[in-house]
Coordinates of C-alpha atoms and ligand atoms in Angstrom, one line a residue:
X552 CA 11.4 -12.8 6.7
X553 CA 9.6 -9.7 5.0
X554 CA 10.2 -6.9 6.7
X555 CA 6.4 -5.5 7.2
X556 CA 4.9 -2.3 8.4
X557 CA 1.4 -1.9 9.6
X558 CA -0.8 1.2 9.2
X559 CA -3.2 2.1 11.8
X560 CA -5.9 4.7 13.1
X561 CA -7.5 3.3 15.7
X562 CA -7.9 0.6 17.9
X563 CA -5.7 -1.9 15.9
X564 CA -7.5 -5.4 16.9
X565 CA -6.0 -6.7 13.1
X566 CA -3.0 -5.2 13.8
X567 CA -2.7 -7.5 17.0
X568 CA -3.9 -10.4 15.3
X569 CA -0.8 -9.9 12.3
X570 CA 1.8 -9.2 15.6
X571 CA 0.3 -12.7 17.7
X572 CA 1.3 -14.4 14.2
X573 CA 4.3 -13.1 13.4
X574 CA 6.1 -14.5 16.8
X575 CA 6.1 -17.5 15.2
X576 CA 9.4 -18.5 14.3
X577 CA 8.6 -19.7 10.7
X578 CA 5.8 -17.1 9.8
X579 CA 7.5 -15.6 6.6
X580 CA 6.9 -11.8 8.2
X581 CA 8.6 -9.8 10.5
X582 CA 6.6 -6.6 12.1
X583 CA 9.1 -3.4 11.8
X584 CA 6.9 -0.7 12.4
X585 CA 3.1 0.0 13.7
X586 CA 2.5 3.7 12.0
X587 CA -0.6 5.6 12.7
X588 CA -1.9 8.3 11.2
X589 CA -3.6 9.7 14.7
X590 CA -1.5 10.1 17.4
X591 CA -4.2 9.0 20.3
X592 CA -4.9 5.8 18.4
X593 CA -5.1 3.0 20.6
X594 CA -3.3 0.7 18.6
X595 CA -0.1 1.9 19.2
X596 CA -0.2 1.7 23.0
X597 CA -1.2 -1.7 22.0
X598 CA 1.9 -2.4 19.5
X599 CA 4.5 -0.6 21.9
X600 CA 3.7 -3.4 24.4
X601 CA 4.2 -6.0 22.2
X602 CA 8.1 -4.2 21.9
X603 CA 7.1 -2.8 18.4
X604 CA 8.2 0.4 17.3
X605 CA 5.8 2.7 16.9
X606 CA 5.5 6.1 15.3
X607 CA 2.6 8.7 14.9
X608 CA 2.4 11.2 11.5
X609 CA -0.6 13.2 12.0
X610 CA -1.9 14.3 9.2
X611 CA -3.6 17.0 10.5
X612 CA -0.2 18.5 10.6
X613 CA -0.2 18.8 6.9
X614 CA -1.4 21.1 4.2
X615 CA -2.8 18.2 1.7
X616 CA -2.3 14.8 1.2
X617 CA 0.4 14.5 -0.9
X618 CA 2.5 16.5 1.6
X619 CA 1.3 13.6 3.9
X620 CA 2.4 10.9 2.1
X621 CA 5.5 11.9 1.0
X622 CA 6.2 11.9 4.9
X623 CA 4.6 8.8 5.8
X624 CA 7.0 7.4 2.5
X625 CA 9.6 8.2 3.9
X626 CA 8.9 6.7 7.7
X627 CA 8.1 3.7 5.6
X628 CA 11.8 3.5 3.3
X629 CA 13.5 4.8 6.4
X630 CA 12.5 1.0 8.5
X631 CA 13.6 -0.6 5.4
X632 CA 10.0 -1.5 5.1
X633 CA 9.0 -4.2 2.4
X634 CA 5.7 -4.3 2.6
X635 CA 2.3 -2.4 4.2
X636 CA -0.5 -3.9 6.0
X637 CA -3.2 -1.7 6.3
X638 CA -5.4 -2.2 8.9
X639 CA -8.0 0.1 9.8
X640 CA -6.1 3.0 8.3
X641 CA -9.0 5.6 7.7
X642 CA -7.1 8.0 5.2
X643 CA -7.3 7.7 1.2
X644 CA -3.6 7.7 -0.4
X645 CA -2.8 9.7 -3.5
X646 CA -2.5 8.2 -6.6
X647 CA 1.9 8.6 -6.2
X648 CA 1.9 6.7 -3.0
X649 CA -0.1 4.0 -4.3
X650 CA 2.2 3.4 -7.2
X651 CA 5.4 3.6 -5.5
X652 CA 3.7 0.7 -3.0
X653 CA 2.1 -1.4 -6.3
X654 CA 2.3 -4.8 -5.1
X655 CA 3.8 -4.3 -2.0
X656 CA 0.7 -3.3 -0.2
X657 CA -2.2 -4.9 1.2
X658 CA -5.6 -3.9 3.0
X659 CA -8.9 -5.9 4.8
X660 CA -12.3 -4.6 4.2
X661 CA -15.1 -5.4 6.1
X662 CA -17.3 -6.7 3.4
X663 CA -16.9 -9.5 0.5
X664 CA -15.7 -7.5 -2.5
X665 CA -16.4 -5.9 -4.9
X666 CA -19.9 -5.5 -2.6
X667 CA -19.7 -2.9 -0.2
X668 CA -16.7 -0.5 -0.9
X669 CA -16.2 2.6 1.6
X670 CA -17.3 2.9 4.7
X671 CA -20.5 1.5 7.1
X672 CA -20.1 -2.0 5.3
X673 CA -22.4 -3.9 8.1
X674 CA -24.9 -1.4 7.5
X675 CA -25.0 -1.8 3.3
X676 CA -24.6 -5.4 4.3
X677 CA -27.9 -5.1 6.1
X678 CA -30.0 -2.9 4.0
X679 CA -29.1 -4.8 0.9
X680 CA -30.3 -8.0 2.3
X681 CA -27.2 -10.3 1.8
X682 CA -27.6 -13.4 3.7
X683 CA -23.6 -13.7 3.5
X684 CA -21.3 -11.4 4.3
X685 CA -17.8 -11.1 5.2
X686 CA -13.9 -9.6 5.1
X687 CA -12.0 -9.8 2.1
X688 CA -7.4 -8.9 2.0
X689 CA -6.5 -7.2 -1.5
X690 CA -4.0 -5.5 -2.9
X691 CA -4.5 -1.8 -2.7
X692 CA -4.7 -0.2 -6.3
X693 CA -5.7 3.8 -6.7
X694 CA -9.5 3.2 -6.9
X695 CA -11.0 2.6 -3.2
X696 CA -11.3 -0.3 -2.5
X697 CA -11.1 -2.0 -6.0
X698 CA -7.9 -3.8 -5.5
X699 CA -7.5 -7.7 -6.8
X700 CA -8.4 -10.1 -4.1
X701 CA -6.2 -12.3 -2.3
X702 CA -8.6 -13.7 0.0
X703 CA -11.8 -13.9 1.7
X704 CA -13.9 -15.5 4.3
X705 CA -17.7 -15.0 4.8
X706 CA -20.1 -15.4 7.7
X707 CA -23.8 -16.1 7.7
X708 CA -26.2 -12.7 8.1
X709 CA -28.7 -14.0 11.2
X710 CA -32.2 -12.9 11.7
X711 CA -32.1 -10.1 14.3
X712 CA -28.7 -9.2 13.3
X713 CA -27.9 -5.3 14.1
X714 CA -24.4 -3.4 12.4
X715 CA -22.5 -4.7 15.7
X716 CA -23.7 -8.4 16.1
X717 CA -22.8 -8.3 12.8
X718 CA -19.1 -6.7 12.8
X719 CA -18.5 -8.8 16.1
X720 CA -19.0 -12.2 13.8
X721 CA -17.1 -10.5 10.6
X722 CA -14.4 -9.0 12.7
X723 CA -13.4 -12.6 14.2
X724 CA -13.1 -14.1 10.7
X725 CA -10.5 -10.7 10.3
X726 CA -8.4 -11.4 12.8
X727 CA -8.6 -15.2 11.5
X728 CA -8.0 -14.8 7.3
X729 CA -5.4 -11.1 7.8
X730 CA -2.2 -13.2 9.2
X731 CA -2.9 -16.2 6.5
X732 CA -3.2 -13.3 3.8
X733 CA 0.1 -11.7 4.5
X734 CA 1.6 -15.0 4.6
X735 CA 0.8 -16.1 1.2
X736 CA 2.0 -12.4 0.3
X737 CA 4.7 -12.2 2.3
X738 CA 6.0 -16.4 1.2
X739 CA 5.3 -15.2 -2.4
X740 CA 2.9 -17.7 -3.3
X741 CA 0.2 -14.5 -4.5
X742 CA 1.8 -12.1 -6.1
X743 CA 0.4 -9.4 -8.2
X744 CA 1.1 -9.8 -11.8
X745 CA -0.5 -7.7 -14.4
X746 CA -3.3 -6.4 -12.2
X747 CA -4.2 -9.9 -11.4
X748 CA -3.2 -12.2 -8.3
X749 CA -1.0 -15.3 -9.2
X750 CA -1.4 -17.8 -7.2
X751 CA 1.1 -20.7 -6.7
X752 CA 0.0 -24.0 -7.2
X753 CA -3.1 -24.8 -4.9
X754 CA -2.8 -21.6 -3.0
X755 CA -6.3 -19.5 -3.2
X756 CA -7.7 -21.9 -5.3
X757 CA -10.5 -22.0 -2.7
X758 CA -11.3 -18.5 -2.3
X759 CA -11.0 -18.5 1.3
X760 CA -8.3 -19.2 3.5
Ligands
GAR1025 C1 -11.7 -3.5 10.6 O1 -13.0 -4.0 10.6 C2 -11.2 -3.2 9.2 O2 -11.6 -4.2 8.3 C3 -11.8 -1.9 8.9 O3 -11.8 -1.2 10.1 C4 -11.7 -2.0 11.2 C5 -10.5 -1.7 12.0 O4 -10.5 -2.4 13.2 N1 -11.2 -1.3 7.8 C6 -11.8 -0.5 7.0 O5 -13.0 -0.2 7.0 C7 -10.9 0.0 5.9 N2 -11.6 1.0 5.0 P1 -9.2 -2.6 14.0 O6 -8.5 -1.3 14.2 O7 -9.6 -3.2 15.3 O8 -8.3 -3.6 13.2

């Protein structure tokens, strides 16, 4: 079992959703460490029930974000962490930390890729007039949310749909496709090669999980 750590800075309903999976006893990940970048996030009330550790580095605390990361790096090596699930981590990662993690870390975005990078995704989702949208789990590269894609899922845009009816129906195909994800990552079967995802044999051939 890969040993996995899972970024955080709020409430941490993906987080949740990779913790319910992991208790099975033949998912391919074990949960190490719940690391949040805000110290009041909800999330880690959440994962300390669950009998995770938990740790807060607030990053506040520090004068710039490489300072930052070298200390959440080191929280990371120090629970012999393998790999990093981001999941709903709000902060941007200097180009070092993002290295040192190449292919050993993996985020979900609330939109289908390469459409709607950054933030307020429902919202662009809306405005642009999509009539699908959806969440997508990538590998995370330097540039924002540009990283290849190891899988998606996407959900009809209804008439009368507002930002939240609209992140309620995305967020439940989150909590659905981020456990699947990391166990394709965490198996092997999608690993990144050359900037690409290579996928075993039938795995992601789909596009969605
Ligand atoms: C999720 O919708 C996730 O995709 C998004 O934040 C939410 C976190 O919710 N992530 C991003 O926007 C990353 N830039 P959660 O804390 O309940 O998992």
């Amino acid at each position: 079992r890969k040993r996995v750590a899972i970024l955080i800075s709020g409430r941490g309903s993906n987080m949740a959703s990779v913790i319910e999976a992991a208790k099975a006893p033949d998912y391919p990940a074990e949960i190490v460490l719940v690391l949040s970048n805000r110290p009041d996030a909800a999330g880690l009330t959440r994962a300390g029930e669950a009998g995770i550790p938990t740790q807060a580095i607030d990053h506040k605390a520090f004068r710039d974000r490489e300072t930052f990361d070298v200390a959440l790096d080191a929280a990371l090596r120090e629970a012999g962490t393998e790999l990093v699930c981001l999941a709903g981590f709000m902060r941007i990662f200097s180009a070092g930390f993002v290295e040192a993690w190449a292919g050993r870390m993996i985020n979900i975005h609330p939109s289908l890729l390469p459409l709607f990078r950054g933030t307020h995704t429902h919202e662009q989702a809306l405005q642009a007039g999509v009539r699908l949208h959806g969440c997508t789990v990538h590998y995370v590269v330097p540039e924002l949310d540009a990283g290849p894609i190891i899988a998606q899922a996407a959900v009809p845009v209804m008439a009368g749909d507002d930002p939240d009816s609209l992140a309620d129906r995305v967020i439940a195909q989150e909590h659905r496709l981020y456990p699947k994800a990391l166990a394709l990552v965490a198996s092997g079967r999608a690993p990144l090669e050359g900037g690409r995802v290579a996928f075993a044999a039938g795995q992601g051939t789909e596009g969605t999980l």
